[in-house]
mmCIF file of C-alpha atoms in Angstrom:
data_model
loop_
_atom_site.group_PDB
_atom_site.id
_atom_site.type_symbol
_atom_site.label_atom_id
_atom_site.label_comp_id
_atom_site.label_asym_id
_atom_site.label_seq_id
_atom_site.Cartn_x
_atom_site.Cartn_y
_atom_site.Cartn_z
ATOM 1 C CA ARG A 1 -29.060 -36.783 66.336
ATOM 2 C CA LEU A 2 -25.471 -35.470 65.802
ATOM 3 C CA SER A 3 -26.711 -32.795 63.462
ATOM 4 C CA LYS A 4 -29.281 -31.760 66.038
ATOM 5 C CA LEU A 5 -26.401 -31.314 68.550
ATOM 6 C CA SER A 6 -24.591 -29.219 65.923
ATOM 7 C CA SER A 7 -27.684 -26.965 65.577
ATOM 8 C CA PHE A 8 -27.503 -26.432 69.382
ATOM 9 C CA GLY A 9 -23.820 -25.338 69.031
ATOM 10 C CA GLN A 10 -22.169 -28.452 70.408
ATOM 11 C CA SER A 11 -19.521 -30.434 68.518
ATOM 12 C CA VAL A 12 -19.070 -34.166 68.958
ATOM 13 C CA TRP A 13 -15.534 -35.492 69.018
ATOM 14 C CA TYR A 14 -14.549 -39.088 69.245
ATOM 15 C CA ASP A 15 -12.430 -40.220 72.194
ATOM 16 C CA ASN A 16 -10.451 -42.926 70.456
ATOM 17 C CA ILE A 17 -7.857 -43.542 67.777
ATOM 18 C CA SER A 18 -6.002 -46.591 66.560
ATOM 19 C CA ARG A 19 -4.090 -47.672 63.383
ATOM 20 C CA GLN A 20 -6.630 -50.358 62.919
ATOM 21 C CA MET A 21 -9.466 -47.762 62.627
ATOM 22 C CA LEU A 22 -7.377 -45.584 60.333
ATOM 23 C CA GLN A 23 -6.672 -48.501 57.983
ATOM 24 C CA ASP A 24 -9.981 -50.237 57.909
ATOM 25 C CA GLY A 25 -12.005 -47.147 57.262
ATOM 26 C CA SER A 26 -13.965 -47.214 60.479
ATOM 27 C CA LEU A 27 -12.663 -43.909 61.628
ATOM 28 C CA ALA A 28 -13.604 -42.220 58.301
ATOM 29 C CA LYS A 29 -17.100 -43.803 58.604
ATOM 30 C CA ILE A 30 -17.596 -42.248 62.052
ATOM 31 C CA VAL A 31 -16.441 -38.859 60.644
ATOM 32 C CA SER A 32 -18.908 -39.238 57.887
ATOM 33 C CA LYS A 33 -21.722 -39.570 60.422
ATOM 34 C CA GLY A 34 -20.997 -36.186 61.960
ATOM 35 C CA VAL A 35 -18.040 -36.589 64.345
ATOM 36 C CA VAL A 36 -15.873 -33.519 63.903
ATOM 37 C CA GLY A 37 -12.886 -34.064 66.076
ATOM 38 C CA LEU A 38 -10.676 -36.700 67.750
ATOM 39 C CA THR A 39 -9.000 -36.954 71.087
ATOM 40 C CA SER A 40 -6.316 -39.372 72.265
ATOM 41 C CA ASN A 41 -4.474 -40.099 75.489
ATOM 42 C CA PRO A 42 -1.829 -42.647 76.734
ATOM 43 C CA THR A 43 -4.544 -45.105 77.778
ATOM 44 C CA ILE A 44 -5.993 -45.094 74.248
ATOM 45 C CA PHE A 45 -2.593 -45.639 72.718
ATOM 46 C CA GLU A 46 -1.811 -48.326 75.211
ATOM 47 C CA LYS A 47 -4.787 -50.376 74.030
ATOM 48 C CA ALA A 48 -4.046 -49.613 70.384
ATOM 49 C CA ILE A 49 -0.352 -50.625 70.478
ATOM 50 C CA GLY A 50 -0.783 -53.524 72.902
ATOM 51 C CA SER A 51 -3.287 -55.404 70.775
ATOM 52 C CA GLY A 52 -2.823 -56.836 67.332
ATOM 53 C CA SER A 53 0.300 -56.668 65.209
ATOM 54 C CA LEU A 54 -0.211 -53.440 63.127
ATOM 55 C CA TYR A 55 2.562 -51.697 64.941
ATOM 56 C CA ASP A 56 5.026 -54.600 64.883
ATOM 57 C CA ALA A 57 6.826 -53.680 61.594
ATOM 58 C CA ASP A 58 7.468 -50.202 62.694
ATOM 59 C CA ILE A 59 8.637 -51.360 66.164
ATOM 60 C CA LYS A 60 11.048 -53.721 64.413
ATOM 61 C CA ARG A 61 12.306 -50.941 62.113
ATOM 62 C CA PHE A 62 12.819 -48.411 64.851
ATOM 63 C CA SER A 63 14.515 -51.045 67.068
ATOM 64 C CA LYS A 64 17.370 -51.134 64.617
ATOM 65 C CA SER A 65 17.961 -47.373 65.256
ATOM 66 C CA SER A 66 19.304 -45.665 68.387
ATOM 67 C CA LEU A 67 15.768 -44.726 69.547
ATOM 68 C CA ASN A 68 14.748 -45.677 73.068
ATOM 69 C CA LYS A 69 11.251 -47.075 73.803
ATOM 70 C CA ALA A 70 9.798 -43.672 74.651
ATOM 71 C CA GLN A 71 11.047 -42.283 71.379
ATOM 72 C CA ILE A 72 9.686 -45.307 69.481
ATOM 73 C CA PHE A 73 6.266 -44.739 71.046
ATOM 74 C CA GLU A 74 6.356 -40.993 70.084
ATOM 75 C CA ASN A 75 7.138 -42.018 66.435
ATOM 76 C CA LEU A 76 4.233 -44.519 66.417
ATOM 77 C CA ALA A 77 1.888 -41.971 67.975
ATOM 78 C CA VAL A 78 2.956 -39.124 65.633
ATOM 79 C CA GLN A 79 2.369 -41.254 62.580
ATOM 80 C CA ASP A 80 -1.214 -42.112 63.709
ATOM 81 C CA ILE A 81 -1.995 -38.496 64.661
ATOM 82 C CA LYS A 82 -0.695 -37.185 61.277
ATOM 83 C CA GLU A 83 -3.029 -39.598 59.428
ATOM 84 C CA ALA A 84 -5.922 -38.753 61.662
ATOM 85 C CA ALA A 85 -5.212 -35.017 61.207
ATOM 86 C CA ASP A 86 -5.162 -35.418 57.490
ATOM 87 C CA LEU A 87 -8.440 -37.278 57.636
ATOM 88 C CA MET A 88 -9.985 -34.359 59.643
ATOM 89 C CA LEU A 89 -8.433 -31.648 57.536
ATOM 90 C CA SER A 90 -11.491 -31.045 55.320
ATOM 91 C CA VAL A 91 -13.638 -30.794 58.506
ATOM 92 C CA TYR A 92 -11.104 -28.250 59.885
ATOM 93 C CA ARG A 93 -11.507 -26.079 56.743
ATOM 94 C CA ASP A 94 -15.251 -26.514 56.394
ATOM 95 C CA THR A 95 -15.797 -25.325 59.960
ATOM 96 C CA GLN A 96 -13.432 -22.267 59.574
ATOM 97 C CA TYR A 97 -10.811 -23.918 61.666
ATOM 98 C CA THR A 98 -13.100 -24.496 64.663
ATOM 99 C CA ASP A 99 -13.423 -28.300 64.556
ATOM 100 C CA GLY A 100 -11.489 -31.046 62.790
ATOM 101 C CA MET A 101 -8.995 -31.021 65.570
ATOM 102 C CA VAL A 102 -6.913 -34.063 66.657
ATOM 103 C CA SER A 103 -5.305 -34.093 70.170
ATOM 104 C CA LEU A 104 -1.949 -35.533 71.168
ATOM 105 C CA GLU A 105 -0.926 -35.492 74.951
ATOM 106 C CA VAL A 106 2.494 -34.654 76.220
ATOM 107 C CA ASN A 107 4.271 -37.293 78.253
ATOM 108 C CA PRO A 108 2.194 -37.494 81.514
ATOM 109 C CA HIS A 109 5.381 -37.848 83.523
ATOM 110 C CA LEU A 110 5.962 -34.160 82.742
ATOM 111 C CA ALA A 111 2.680 -33.068 84.288
ATOM 112 C CA TYR A 112 4.457 -31.333 87.181
ATOM 113 C CA ASN A 113 7.311 -29.811 85.159
ATOM 114 C CA THR A 114 6.459 -26.568 83.302
ATOM 115 C CA LYS A 115 9.766 -26.163 81.382
ATOM 116 C CA GLU A 116 9.824 -29.817 80.056
ATOM 117 C CA THR A 117 6.120 -29.687 79.228
ATOM 118 C CA ILE A 118 6.676 -26.647 77.009
ATOM 119 C CA ILE A 119 9.722 -28.175 75.395
ATOM 120 C CA GLU A 120 7.804 -31.482 74.568
ATOM 121 C CA ALA A 121 4.769 -29.613 73.326
ATOM 122 C CA ARG A 122 6.826 -27.642 70.945
ATOM 123 C CA ARG A 123 8.524 -30.730 69.699
ATOM 124 C CA LEU A 124 5.329 -32.664 69.197
ATOM 125 C CA HIS A 125 3.788 -29.610 67.436
ATOM 126 C CA LYS A 126 6.804 -29.525 65.067
ATOM 127 C CA SER A 127 6.868 -33.274 64.527
ATOM 128 C CA VAL A 128 3.175 -33.542 63.533
ATOM 129 C CA ASP A 129 3.238 -30.311 61.576
ATOM 130 C CA ARG A 130 -0.458 -30.123 60.974
ATOM 131 C CA PRO A 131 -2.607 -26.964 61.545
ATOM 132 C CA ASN A 132 -5.376 -29.010 63.155
ATOM 133 C CA LEU A 133 -3.200 -30.563 65.896
ATOM 134 C CA MET A 134 -3.933 -29.712 69.552
ATOM 135 C CA ILE A 135 -1.474 -30.522 72.196
ATOM 136 C CA LYS A 136 -2.940 -31.854 75.424
ATOM 137 C CA VAL A 137 -1.545 -30.282 78.662
ATOM 138 C CA PRO A 138 -2.860 -31.282 82.039
ATOM 139 C CA ALA A 139 -4.454 -28.693 84.310
ATOM 140 C CA THR A 140 -1.834 -28.947 87.066
ATOM 141 C CA ASP A 141 -0.413 -25.884 88.748
ATOM 142 C CA GLU A 142 2.688 -26.479 86.732
ATOM 143 C CA GLY A 143 0.711 -26.865 83.560
ATOM 144 C CA ILE A 144 -0.934 -23.536 83.776
ATOM 145 C CA PRO A 145 2.096 -21.398 82.853
ATOM 146 C CA ALA A 146 2.823 -23.866 80.041
ATOM 147 C CA ILE A 147 -0.533 -23.280 78.644
ATOM 148 C CA THR A 148 0.010 -19.548 78.628
ATOM 149 C CA ALA A 149 3.382 -19.960 76.951
ATOM 150 C CA LEU A 150 2.074 -22.284 74.238
ATOM 151 C CA ILE A 151 -0.907 -20.221 73.405
ATOM 152 C CA GLY A 152 1.360 -17.230 73.256
ATOM 153 C CA GLU A 153 3.329 -18.967 70.667
ATOM 154 C CA GLY A 154 0.193 -19.834 68.560
ATOM 155 C CA ILE A 155 0.149 -23.597 69.455
ATOM 156 C CA ASN A 156 -3.330 -25.032 69.859
ATOM 157 C CA VAL A 157 -3.885 -26.494 73.298
ATOM 158 C CA ASN A 158 -6.342 -28.939 74.693
ATOM 159 C CA VAL A 159 -6.196 -28.491 78.532
ATOM 160 C CA THR A 160 -7.017 -31.868 80.078
ATOM 161 C CA LEU A 161 -7.941 -33.242 83.435
ATOM 162 C CA ILE A 162 -9.973 -30.294 84.700
ATOM 163 C CA PHE A 163 -12.128 -31.369 87.572
ATOM 164 C CA SER A 164 -12.658 -28.209 89.773
ATOM 165 C CA THR A 165 -14.092 -24.849 88.957
ATOM 166 C CA GLU A 166 -11.215 -23.329 90.763
ATOM 167 C CA MET A 167 -8.723 -24.755 88.387
ATOM 168 C CA TYR A 168 -10.931 -24.045 85.488
ATOM 169 C CA SER A 169 -10.727 -20.318 86.363
ATOM 170 C CA LYS A 170 -6.930 -20.529 86.115
ATOM 171 C CA VAL A 171 -7.213 -22.348 82.744
ATOM 172 C CA ARG A 172 -9.360 -19.645 81.216
ATOM 173 C CA GLU A 173 -6.921 -16.899 82.630
ATOM 174 C CA ALA A 174 -3.987 -18.818 81.097
ATOM 175 C CA TYR A 175 -5.727 -18.896 77.696
ATOM 176 C CA ILE A 176 -6.606 -15.219 77.739
ATOM 177 C CA THR A 177 -3.146 -14.176 78.936
ATOM 178 C CA GLY A 178 -1.597 -16.343 76.247
ATOM 179 C CA LEU A 179 -3.738 -14.686 73.578
ATOM 180 C CA THR A 180 -2.747 -11.275 74.908
ATOM 181 C CA GLN A 181 0.898 -12.153 74.631
ATOM 182 C CA LEU A 182 0.467 -13.537 71.141
ATOM 183 C CA LEU A 183 -1.250 -10.311 69.974
ATOM 184 C CA LYS A 184 1.379 -8.152 71.720
ATOM 185 C CA ASN A 185 4.114 -10.126 69.779
ATOM 186 C CA GLY A 186 2.439 -9.469 66.500
ATOM 187 C CA GLY A 187 0.818 -12.890 66.208
ATOM 188 C CA ASP A 188 -2.553 -13.820 64.762
ATOM 189 C CA VAL A 189 -4.955 -14.645 67.509
ATOM 190 C CA SER A 190 -7.452 -16.006 65.016
ATOM 191 C CA SER A 191 -5.129 -18.785 64.133
ATOM 192 C CA VAL A 192 -4.999 -20.449 67.584
ATOM 193 C CA SER A 193 -7.704 -22.664 69.127
ATOM 194 C CA SER A 194 -8.128 -24.203 72.570
ATOM 195 C CA VAL A 195 -10.589 -26.348 74.400
ATOM 196 C CA ALA A 196 -10.774 -26.930 78.144
ATOM 197 C CA SER A 197 -11.494 -30.627 78.964
ATOM 198 C CA PHE A 198 -13.687 -30.546 82.009
ATOM 199 C CA PHE A 199 -14.154 -34.171 83.306
ATOM 200 C CA VAL A 200 -17.563 -35.139 84.431
ATOM 201 C CA SER A 201 -18.621 -38.645 85.542
ATOM 202 C CA ARG A 202 -15.550 -39.308 87.609
ATOM 203 C CA VAL A 203 -16.646 -36.580 89.975
ATOM 204 C CA ASP A 204 -19.888 -38.494 90.767
ATOM 205 C CA THR A 205 -17.887 -41.654 91.281
ATOM 206 C CA GLU A 206 -15.833 -40.015 94.073
ATOM 207 C CA VAL A 207 -18.600 -37.920 95.550
ATOM 208 C CA ASP A 208 -21.106 -40.760 95.715
ATOM 209 C CA ILE A 209 -18.693 -42.884 97.545
ATOM 210 C CA VAL A 210 -18.586 -40.281 100.225
ATOM 211 C CA LEU A 211 -22.293 -39.902 100.227
ATOM 212 C CA SER A 212 -22.838 -43.644 100.625
ATOM 213 C CA GLU A 213 -20.840 -43.535 103.915
ATOM 214 C CA MET A 214 -23.103 -40.943 105.394
ATOM 215 C CA PRO A 215 -26.143 -41.736 107.669
ATOM 216 C CA ARG A 216 -29.234 -42.107 105.434
ATOM 217 C CA THR A 217 -31.006 -39.338 107.220
ATOM 218 C CA SER A 218 -28.380 -36.869 106.001
ATOM 219 C CA ARG A 219 -27.600 -38.395 102.681
ATOM 220 C CA LEU A 220 -27.980 -36.232 99.554
ATOM 221 C CA ALA A 221 -29.090 -37.416 96.150
ATOM 222 C CA THR A 222 -26.422 -39.259 94.246
ATOM 223 C CA GLY A 223 -25.641 -38.684 90.580
ATOM 224 C CA LYS A 224 -25.959 -34.869 90.898
ATOM 225 C CA ALA A 225 -22.544 -33.501 91.831
ATOM 226 C CA ALA A 226 -20.825 -33.953 88.476
ATOM 227 C CA LEU A 227 -23.526 -32.267 86.501
ATOM 228 C CA SER A 228 -23.805 -29.477 89.084
ATOM 229 C CA ASN A 229 -20.054 -28.986 88.910
ATOM 230 C CA ALA A 230 -20.106 -28.890 85.094
ATOM 231 C CA MET A 231 -23.073 -26.473 84.858
ATOM 232 C CA VAL A 232 -21.447 -24.022 87.083
ATOM 233 C CA ALA A 233 -18.341 -24.316 85.051
ATOM 234 C CA TYR A 234 -20.292 -23.536 81.955
ATOM 235 C CA ASN A 235 -21.802 -20.522 83.569
ATOM 236 C CA ASP A 236 -18.319 -19.366 84.466
ATOM 237 C CA PHE A 237 -17.223 -19.908 80.881
ATOM 238 C CA GLN A 238 -20.057 -17.642 79.692
ATOM 239 C CA SER A 239 -19.126 -14.939 82.157
ATOM 240 C CA THR A 240 -15.427 -14.965 81.062
ATOM 241 C CA PHE A 241 -15.910 -15.047 77.388
ATOM 242 C CA GLN A 242 -18.692 -12.395 77.315
ATOM 243 C CA SER A 243 -16.515 -9.939 79.370
ATOM 244 C CA ASP A 244 -15.176 -6.667 78.025
ATOM 245 C CA ARG A 245 -11.648 -7.997 78.394
ATOM 246 C CA PHE A 246 -12.238 -10.901 76.058
ATOM 247 C CA MET A 247 -14.397 -8.826 73.642
ATOM 248 C CA LYS A 248 -11.388 -6.793 72.888
ATOM 249 C CA LEU A 249 -9.475 -9.918 71.810
ATOM 250 C CA SER A 250 -12.505 -11.144 69.987
ATOM 251 C CA LYS A 251 -12.576 -8.137 67.801
ATOM 252 C CA GLN A 252 -9.058 -9.122 66.737
ATOM 253 C CA GLY A 253 -10.339 -12.557 65.707
ATOM 254 C CA ALA A 254 -9.742 -14.483 68.895
ATOM 255 C CA ARG A 255 -11.866 -17.595 69.469
ATOM 256 C CA VAL A 256 -13.528 -18.571 72.805
ATOM 257 C CA GLN A 257 -11.861 -21.524 74.587
ATOM 258 C CA ARG A 258 -14.675 -24.018 74.400
ATOM 259 C CA PRO A 259 -15.549 -26.343 77.347
ATOM 260 C CA LEU A 260 -15.006 -29.884 76.219
ATOM 261 C CA TRP A 261 -17.006 -32.378 78.347
ATOM 262 C CA ALA A 262 -14.757 -35.421 78.926
ATOM 263 C CA SER A 263 -15.476 -38.649 80.889
ATOM 264 C CA THR A 264 -19.086 -38.554 79.726
ATOM 265 C CA SER A 265 -19.625 -42.244 79.788
ATOM 266 C CA THR A 266 -21.927 -43.372 82.697
ATOM 267 C CA LYS A 267 -19.919 -45.241 85.247
ATOM 268 C CA ASN A 268 -22.859 -46.182 87.554
ATOM 269 C CA PRO A 269 -25.141 -48.842 85.863
ATOM 270 C CA ASP A 270 -28.011 -47.505 87.879
ATOM 271 C CA PHE A 271 -27.972 -44.193 86.006
ATOM 272 C CA HIS A 272 -29.171 -43.420 82.476
ATOM 273 C CA ASP A 273 -26.446 -44.314 79.951
ATOM 274 C CA LEU A 274 -26.636 -40.774 78.505
ATOM 275 C CA LEU A 275 -26.940 -38.854 81.761
ATOM 276 C CA TYR A 276 -23.743 -36.828 81.154
ATOM 277 C CA VAL A 277 -24.362 -36.244 77.501
ATOM 278 C CA GLU A 278 -27.958 -35.075 77.349
ATOM 279 C CA ALA A 279 -27.681 -32.695 80.250
ATOM 280 C CA LEU A 280 -24.618 -30.820 78.982
ATOM 281 C CA ILE A 281 -25.779 -29.616 75.561
ATOM 282 C CA GLY A 282 -25.181 -25.894 74.880
ATOM 283 C CA PRO A 283 -23.590 -23.318 72.542
ATOM 284 C CA ASP A 284 -19.813 -23.318 72.188
ATOM 285 C CA THR A 285 -19.249 -26.725 73.793
ATOM 286 C CA VAL A 286 -17.639 -30.017 72.733
ATOM 287 C CA ASN A 287 -18.481 -33.448 73.946
ATOM 288 C CA THR A 288 -15.782 -36.156 73.317
ATOM 289 C CA MET A 289 -17.489 -39.572 73.451
ATOM 290 C CA PRO A 290 -15.948 -43.010 73.758
ATOM 291 C CA ASP A 291 -17.292 -45.793 71.482
ATOM 292 C CA ALA A 292 -20.178 -47.063 73.649
ATOM 293 C CA THR A 293 -21.425 -43.587 74.509
ATOM 294 C CA LEU A 294 -21.332 -42.408 70.970
ATOM 295 C CA GLU A 295 -23.195 -45.468 69.683
ATOM 296 C CA ALA A 296 -25.833 -45.034 72.488
ATOM 297 C CA PHE A 297 -26.328 -41.405 71.595
ATOM 298 C CA MET A 298 -26.737 -42.129 67.867
ATOM 299 C CA ASP A 299 -29.225 -44.887 68.771
ATOM 300 C CA HIS A 300 -31.458 -43.246 71.375
ATOM 301 C CA GLY A 301 -30.145 -39.818 72.372
ATOM 302 C CA GLU A 302 -32.699 -37.074 72.937
ATOM 303 C CA PRO A 303 -30.831 -33.746 72.440
ATOM 304 C CA SER A 304 -32.230 -30.578 73.950
ATOM 305 C CA LEU A 305 -30.846 -27.256 74.860
ATOM 306 C CA ASN A 306 -30.861 -27.390 78.712
ATOM 307 C CA ILE A 307 -27.401 -26.683 80.116
ATOM 308 C CA THR A 308 -28.365 -23.265 81.601
ATOM 309 C CA ASP A 309 -31.827 -24.333 82.947
ATOM 310 C CA ASP A 310 -30.681 -25.396 86.435
ATOM 311 C CA VAL A 311 -27.635 -23.298 87.174
ATOM 312 C CA GLU A 312 -28.971 -21.970 90.467
ATOM 313 C CA ASP A 313 -30.066 -25.468 91.472
ATOM 314 C CA ALA A 314 -26.612 -26.631 90.618
ATOM 315 C CA ARG A 315 -24.995 -24.048 92.804
ATOM 316 C CA ARG A 316 -27.424 -24.919 95.694
ATOM 317 C CA HIS A 317 -26.525 -28.576 95.430
ATOM 318 C CA LEU A 318 -22.848 -27.828 95.602
ATOM 319 C CA GLU A 319 -23.502 -25.741 98.639
ATOM 320 C CA LEU A 320 -25.464 -28.582 100.249
ATOM 321 C CA LEU A 321 -22.600 -30.945 99.553
ATOM 322 C CA ALA A 322 -20.208 -28.572 101.293
ATOM 323 C CA HIS A 323 -22.549 -28.166 104.334
ATOM 324 C CA ALA A 324 -22.807 -32.011 104.456
ATOM 325 C CA GLY A 325 -19.049 -32.227 104.750
ATOM 326 C CA VAL A 326 -18.176 -33.177 101.183
ATOM 327 C CA ASP A 327 -14.897 -31.368 100.432
ATOM 328 C CA MET A 328 -15.014 -30.874 96.624
ATOM 329 C CA ARG A 329 -11.643 -29.170 96.584
ATOM 330 C CA THR A 330 -9.963 -32.132 98.138
ATOM 331 C CA LEU A 331 -11.886 -34.688 95.992
ATOM 332 C CA THR A 332 -11.150 -32.809 92.785
ATOM 333 C CA LYS A 333 -7.503 -32.525 93.738
ATOM 334 C CA LYS A 334 -7.393 -36.280 94.213
ATOM 335 C CA LEU A 335 -9.130 -36.862 90.896
ATOM 336 C CA LEU A 336 -6.508 -34.762 89.079
ATOM 337 C CA GLU A 337 -3.648 -36.577 90.845
ATOM 338 C CA ASP A 338 -5.200 -40.000 90.067
ATOM 339 C CA GLY A 339 -5.791 -38.895 86.439
ATOM 340 C CA VAL A 340 -2.127 -37.985 85.980
ATOM 341 C CA LYS A 341 -1.039 -41.213 87.571
ATOM 342 C CA SER A 342 -3.413 -43.318 85.447
ATOM 343 C CA PHE A 343 -2.044 -41.752 82.296
ATOM 344 C CA ALA A 344 1.503 -42.157 83.524
ATOM 345 C CA ASP A 345 0.754 -45.823 84.260
ATOM 346 C CA SER A 346 -0.520 -46.310 80.779
ATOM 347 C CA PHE A 347 2.585 -44.616 79.360
ATOM 348 C CA ASN A 348 4.801 -46.982 81.382
ATOM 349 C CA GLN A 349 2.682 -49.987 80.076
ATOM 350 C CA ILE A 350 3.150 -48.782 76.542
ATOM 351 C CA LEU A 351 6.909 -48.947 76.989
ATOM 352 C CA ILE A 352 6.589 -52.498 78.466
ATOM 353 C CA ASN A 353 4.412 -53.456 75.437
ATOM 354 C CA ILE A 354 6.939 -52.172 73.020
ATOM 355 C CA GLY A 355 9.726 -53.949 74.762
ATOM 356 C CA SER A 356 7.697 -57.234 74.609
ATOM 357 C CA LYS A 357 7.042 -56.723 70.877
ATOM 358 C CA GLN A 358 10.690 -55.915 70.331
ATOM 359 C CA GLU A 359 11.546 -59.271 71.749
ATOM 360 C CA ALA A 360 8.897 -60.956 69.693
ATOM 361 C CA VAL A 361 9.771 -59.493 66.311
ATOM 362 C CA SER A 362 13.471 -60.120 66.888
ATOM 363 C CA VAL A 363 12.879 -63.933 67.064
#
């Protein structure tokens, strides 16, 4: 099933990483089955570091230095990301540097600070020192110029927490502007890659709450807003990267900035468990799946090329939502803010967990 996705032009990445998986071979096993990239975030690292004892020795060792808790976490994360990047390096080479990527996120507390985001991204890029590293930068207004700057320096960027087509338009512009700057400064545009992580299921979670509060006589179908949003985004992607402006960069070796479908696990138990996977299969896309979703797809997924089939219907549904009083701009803005806060909370919890482990290993 994963190879069928590949034949349709979609890459499957795995939305998880832990030292346990690196050491027991389970991550390598998943890669051997056709997974060609890895993504991480503070919530994933919170679970990894907070459970078990695999990080205890390093925490004890770092605690004897002058590093603070945030610096200790960065060292732990960098070590895991290096090992994961080395594991994926053959995939990176075999796919001509398209896949085999491993993502590491900047401190989410910097999401609204352009300058500090750029500084941290550069540092992480240098610390990991792997060609197949992607730095994750959130799609906030302050993150957009950081994306341009980093792409302009030849640093691979995974733009995360994209919920709205309006912000996605800014993300594509930031990427192309960055490529233009890189080329102008004599850089190699073929050496830089980027994905735009467009979040899916969380949109339905928010929209369907609003719909449930409407009178039954005016209520629209639930479970359609997220896919409609994503399908329109994919159509926008095609328009941008088939334009004359991008074609000039493409002739110099530039790659398209692929949409990466994130948050593709089904949150509503009444919906099909692969609703957000099977409907978003298309050329030049990535789907990063968590454990349960990946297992479900490998067990009973039915891949078909259908992402462009219902674009006009998707646009009509979004228009109907607007006429019904569903303010997608406000909802997606809230989702972005909630996403940043959630990752920041996870980052804070990581520091608390490290502090607890420091006390435990010092006994």
